[in-house]
C-alpha positions as MATLAB code, in Angstrom:
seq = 'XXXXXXXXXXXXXXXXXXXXXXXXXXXXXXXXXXXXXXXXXXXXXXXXXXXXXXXXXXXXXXXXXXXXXXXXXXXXXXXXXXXXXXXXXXXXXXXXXXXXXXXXXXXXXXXXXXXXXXXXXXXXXXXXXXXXXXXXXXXXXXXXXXXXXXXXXXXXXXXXXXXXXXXXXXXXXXXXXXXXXXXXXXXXXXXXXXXXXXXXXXXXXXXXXXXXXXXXXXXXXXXXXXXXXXXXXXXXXXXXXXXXXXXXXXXXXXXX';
ca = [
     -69.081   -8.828    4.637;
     -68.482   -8.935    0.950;
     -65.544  -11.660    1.646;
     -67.463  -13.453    3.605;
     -70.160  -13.676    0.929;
     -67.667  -14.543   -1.414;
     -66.046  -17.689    0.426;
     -69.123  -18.791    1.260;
     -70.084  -18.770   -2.903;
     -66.506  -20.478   -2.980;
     -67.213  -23.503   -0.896;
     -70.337  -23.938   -1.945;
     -68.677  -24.158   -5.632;
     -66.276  -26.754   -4.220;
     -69.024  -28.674   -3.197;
     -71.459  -28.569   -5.682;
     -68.276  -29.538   -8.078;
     -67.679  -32.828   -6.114;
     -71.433  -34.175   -6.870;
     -71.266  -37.475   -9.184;
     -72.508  -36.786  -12.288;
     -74.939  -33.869  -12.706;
     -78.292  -34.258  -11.884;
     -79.879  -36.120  -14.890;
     -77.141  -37.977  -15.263;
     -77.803  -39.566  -11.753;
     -81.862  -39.279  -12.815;
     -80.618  -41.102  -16.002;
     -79.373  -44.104  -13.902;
     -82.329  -44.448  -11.851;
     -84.996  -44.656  -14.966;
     -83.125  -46.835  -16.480;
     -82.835  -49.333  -13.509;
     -86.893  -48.513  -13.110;
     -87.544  -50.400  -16.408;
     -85.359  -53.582  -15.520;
     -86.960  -54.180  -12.125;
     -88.674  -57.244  -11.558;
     -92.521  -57.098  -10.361;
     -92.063  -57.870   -6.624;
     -88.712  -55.487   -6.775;
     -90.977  -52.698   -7.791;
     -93.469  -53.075   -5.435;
     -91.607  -53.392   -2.315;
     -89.740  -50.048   -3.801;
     -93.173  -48.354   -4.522;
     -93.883  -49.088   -0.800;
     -90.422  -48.288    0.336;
     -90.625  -44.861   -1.428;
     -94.321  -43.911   -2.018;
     -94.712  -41.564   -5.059;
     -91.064  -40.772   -5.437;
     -89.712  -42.265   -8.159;
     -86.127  -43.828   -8.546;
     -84.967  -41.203  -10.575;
     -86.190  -38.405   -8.589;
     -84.645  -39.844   -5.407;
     -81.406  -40.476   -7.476;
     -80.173  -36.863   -6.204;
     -81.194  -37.020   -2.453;
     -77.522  -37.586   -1.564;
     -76.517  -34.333   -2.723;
     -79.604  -32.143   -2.127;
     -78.910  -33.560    1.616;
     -75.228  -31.821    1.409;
     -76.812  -28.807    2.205;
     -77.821  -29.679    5.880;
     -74.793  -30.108    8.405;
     -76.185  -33.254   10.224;
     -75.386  -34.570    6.999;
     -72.147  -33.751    6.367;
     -70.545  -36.829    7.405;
     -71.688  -38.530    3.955;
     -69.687  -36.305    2.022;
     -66.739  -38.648    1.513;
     -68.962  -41.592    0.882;
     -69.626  -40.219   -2.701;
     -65.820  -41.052   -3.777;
     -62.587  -43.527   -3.225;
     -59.024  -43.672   -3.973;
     -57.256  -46.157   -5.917;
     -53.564  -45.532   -7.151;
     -52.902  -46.486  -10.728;
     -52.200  -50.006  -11.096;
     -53.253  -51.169   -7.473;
     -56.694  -52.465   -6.122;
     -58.809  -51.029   -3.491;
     -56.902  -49.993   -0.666;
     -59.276  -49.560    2.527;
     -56.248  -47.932    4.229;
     -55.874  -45.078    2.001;
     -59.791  -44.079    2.368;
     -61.089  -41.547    4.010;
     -61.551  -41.999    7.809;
     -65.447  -41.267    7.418;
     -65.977  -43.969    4.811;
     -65.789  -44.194    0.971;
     -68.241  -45.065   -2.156;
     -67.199  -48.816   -2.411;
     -67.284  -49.873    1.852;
     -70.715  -47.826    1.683;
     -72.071  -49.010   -0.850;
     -71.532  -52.611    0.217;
     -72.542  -51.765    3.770;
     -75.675  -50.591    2.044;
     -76.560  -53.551    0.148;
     -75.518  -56.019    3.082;
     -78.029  -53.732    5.150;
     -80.735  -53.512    3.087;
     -80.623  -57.229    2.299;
     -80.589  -58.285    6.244;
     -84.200  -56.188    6.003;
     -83.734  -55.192    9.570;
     -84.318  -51.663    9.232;
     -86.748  -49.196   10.308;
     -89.388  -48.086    6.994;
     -87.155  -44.037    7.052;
     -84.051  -46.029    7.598;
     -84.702  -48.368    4.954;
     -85.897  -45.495    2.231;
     -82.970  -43.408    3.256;
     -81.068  -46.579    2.310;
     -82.085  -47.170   -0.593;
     -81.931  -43.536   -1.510;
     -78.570  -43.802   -0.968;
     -77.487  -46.982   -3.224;
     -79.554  -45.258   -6.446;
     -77.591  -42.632   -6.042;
     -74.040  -44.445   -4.818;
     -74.243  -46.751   -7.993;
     -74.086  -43.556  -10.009;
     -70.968  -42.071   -8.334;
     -69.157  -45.486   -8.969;
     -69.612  -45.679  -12.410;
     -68.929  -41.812  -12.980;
     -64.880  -42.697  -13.184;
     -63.673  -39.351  -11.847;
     -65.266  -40.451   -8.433;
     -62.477  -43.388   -8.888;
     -59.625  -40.717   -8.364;
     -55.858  -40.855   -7.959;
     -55.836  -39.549   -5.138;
     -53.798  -36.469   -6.297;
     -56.361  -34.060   -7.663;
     -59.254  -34.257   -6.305;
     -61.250  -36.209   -9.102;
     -60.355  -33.349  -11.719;
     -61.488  -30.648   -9.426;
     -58.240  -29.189   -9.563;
     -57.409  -30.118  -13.267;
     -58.386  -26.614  -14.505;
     -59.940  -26.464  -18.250;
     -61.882  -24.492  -20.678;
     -64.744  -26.107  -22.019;
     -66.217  -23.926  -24.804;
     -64.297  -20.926  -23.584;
     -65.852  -20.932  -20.114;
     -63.942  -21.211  -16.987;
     -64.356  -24.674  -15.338;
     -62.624  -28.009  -14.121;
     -62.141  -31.687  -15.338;
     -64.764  -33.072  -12.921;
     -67.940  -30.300  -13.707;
     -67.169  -31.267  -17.532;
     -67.440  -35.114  -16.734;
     -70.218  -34.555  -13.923;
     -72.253  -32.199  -16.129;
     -71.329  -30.001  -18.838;
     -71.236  -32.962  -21.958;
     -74.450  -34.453  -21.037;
     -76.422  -30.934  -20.543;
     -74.706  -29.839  -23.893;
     -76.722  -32.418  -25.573;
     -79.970  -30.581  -24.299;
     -81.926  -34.025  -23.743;
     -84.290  -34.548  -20.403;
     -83.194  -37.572  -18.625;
     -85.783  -39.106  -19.541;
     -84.766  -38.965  -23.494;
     -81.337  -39.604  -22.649;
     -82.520  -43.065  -20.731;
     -84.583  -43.605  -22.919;
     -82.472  -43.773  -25.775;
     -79.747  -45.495  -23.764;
     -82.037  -48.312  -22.927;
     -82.257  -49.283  -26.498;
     -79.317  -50.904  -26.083;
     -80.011  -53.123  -23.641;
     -80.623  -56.802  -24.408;
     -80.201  -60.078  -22.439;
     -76.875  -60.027  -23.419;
     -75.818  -57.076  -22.224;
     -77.992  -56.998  -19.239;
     -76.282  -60.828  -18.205;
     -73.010  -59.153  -18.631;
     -73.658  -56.272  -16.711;
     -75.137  -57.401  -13.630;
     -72.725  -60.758  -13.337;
     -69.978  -58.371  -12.842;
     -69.082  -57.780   -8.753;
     -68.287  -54.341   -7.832;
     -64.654  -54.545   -7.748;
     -65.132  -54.987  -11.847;
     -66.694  -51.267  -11.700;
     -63.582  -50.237  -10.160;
     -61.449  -51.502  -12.592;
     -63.401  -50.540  -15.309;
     -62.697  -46.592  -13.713;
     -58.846  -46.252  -13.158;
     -58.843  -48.029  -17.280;
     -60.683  -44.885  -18.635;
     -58.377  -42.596  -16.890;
     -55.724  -42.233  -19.961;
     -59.226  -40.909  -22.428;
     -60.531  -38.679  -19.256;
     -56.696  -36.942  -19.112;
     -55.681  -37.144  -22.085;
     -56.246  -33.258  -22.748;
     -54.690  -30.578  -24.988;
     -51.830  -28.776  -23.844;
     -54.092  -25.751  -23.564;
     -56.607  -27.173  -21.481;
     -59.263  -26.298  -23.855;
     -62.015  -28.485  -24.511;
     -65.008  -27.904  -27.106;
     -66.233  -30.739  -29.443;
     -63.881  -32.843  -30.262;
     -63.315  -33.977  -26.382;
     -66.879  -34.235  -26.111;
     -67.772  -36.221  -29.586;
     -64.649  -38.977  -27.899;
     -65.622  -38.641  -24.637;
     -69.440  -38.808  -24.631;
     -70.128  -42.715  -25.422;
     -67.840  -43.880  -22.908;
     -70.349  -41.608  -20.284;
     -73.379  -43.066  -22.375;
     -71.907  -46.435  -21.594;
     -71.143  -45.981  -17.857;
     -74.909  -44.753  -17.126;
     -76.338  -47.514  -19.005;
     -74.160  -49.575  -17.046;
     -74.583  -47.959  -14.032;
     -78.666  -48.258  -14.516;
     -78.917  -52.060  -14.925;
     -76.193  -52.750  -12.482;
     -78.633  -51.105   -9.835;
     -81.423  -52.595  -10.899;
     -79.542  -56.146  -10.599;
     -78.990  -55.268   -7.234;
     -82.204  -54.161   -6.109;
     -83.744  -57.166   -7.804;
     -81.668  -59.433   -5.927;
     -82.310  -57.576   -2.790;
     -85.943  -57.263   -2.847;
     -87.327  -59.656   -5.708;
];
């Protein structure tokens, strides 16, 4: 009984370490894309949604994880590319991956031709899809998971590569999501906004497999404290501001 307990705690550790970003970083990217909407955008997502804010739908796609009709989404929050290729549908996982989806997504919810739980499932999905592509360890090499299996010590305690990028540096600055958007979105004039949205999604991509040498570039030790996170933590700031007015680009262009 007690090992049974105790692989059970073990997957659900695997799991909960293969979520894209933690949960205000995904909240983070949803605000942010709330305050670049356009009016009619807004309002067809206010009726699309009802009270639920994007930011508090940005995690549906993992809270869902935990019910088995929904397991088949599980590879849709991640892809593959090999170090100095491009996307490679042929190396994807047979159930789908985060670039096809989110495409499929977008094409879907821009045809219109979907039922009003379809359609908020949907959209659901791309807040939270947008996220996992610009969270680079969700761009992986296809060798270790997405730092899952890069074991490290971050502040003495136990963890891996991904949890620190997912989770750990952004709670260790002990900011809601709503201060950390807040403060992000500072940043954001016309200039950066043009730039942002004007780039496709195969830019995104790119933009992951060229932070790769900062995310691995570790101590021999494998023990992380302050000094990864000071070098590390405006490149994440970067990618959720990014990630924020990239989605609301989209959604504007779907439903303004």
């Amino acid at each position: 009984m007690k090992k049974t307990g105790f692989s059970l705690l073990l997957a659900i550790g695997i799991v909960l370490n293969s979520f894209g970003w933690g949960q205000n970083g995904h909240r983070v990217v949803g605000q942010i894309a709330s305050w670049h909407l356009n009016k009619k955008a807004a309002k067809a997502i206010k009726r699309i949604l009802g009270s639920e804010s994007l930011a508090m739908s940005a995690n549906w796609m993992d809270e869902i994880k935990s019910d088995p009709e929904y397991r088949y989404l599980n590879p849709w929050h991640y892809l593959t590319i090999k170090t100095g290729e491009g996307y490679d549908p042929d190396i994807q996982e047979e159930g789908g991956d985060a670039f096809s989806k989110t495409n499929m997504i977008i094409a879907a919810l821009r045809n219109g031709n979907l039922d009003a739980e379809t359609k908020a499932i949907y959209l659901k999905m791309l807040v939270h899809l947008v996220g996992d592509l610009h969270q680079p360890l969700h761009v992986g090499t296809g060798e270790d998971r997405g730092g899952n299996d890069v074991k490290v010590f971050y502040f003495n305690q136990s963890t891996n590569l991904h949890a620190v990028w997912d989770t750990q540096i952004i709670e260790g600055k002990n900011l809601s999501y709503t201060e950390l958007a807040e403060h992000l979105n500072r940043r954001a004039d016309k200039s950066l906004i043009r730039k942002y949205q004007r780039e496709p999604l195969e830019k995104w991509l790119q933009e992951a497999v060229g932070l790769r040498p900062i995310i691995y570039n570790l101590p021999e030790n494998n023990r992380l404290s302050y000094e990864y996170g000071y070098q590390t933590f405006p490149i994440i700031e970067e990618r959720l501001l990014a990630g924020g007015i990239r989605l609301a680009g989209i959604l504007n262009e779907i439903f303004g």
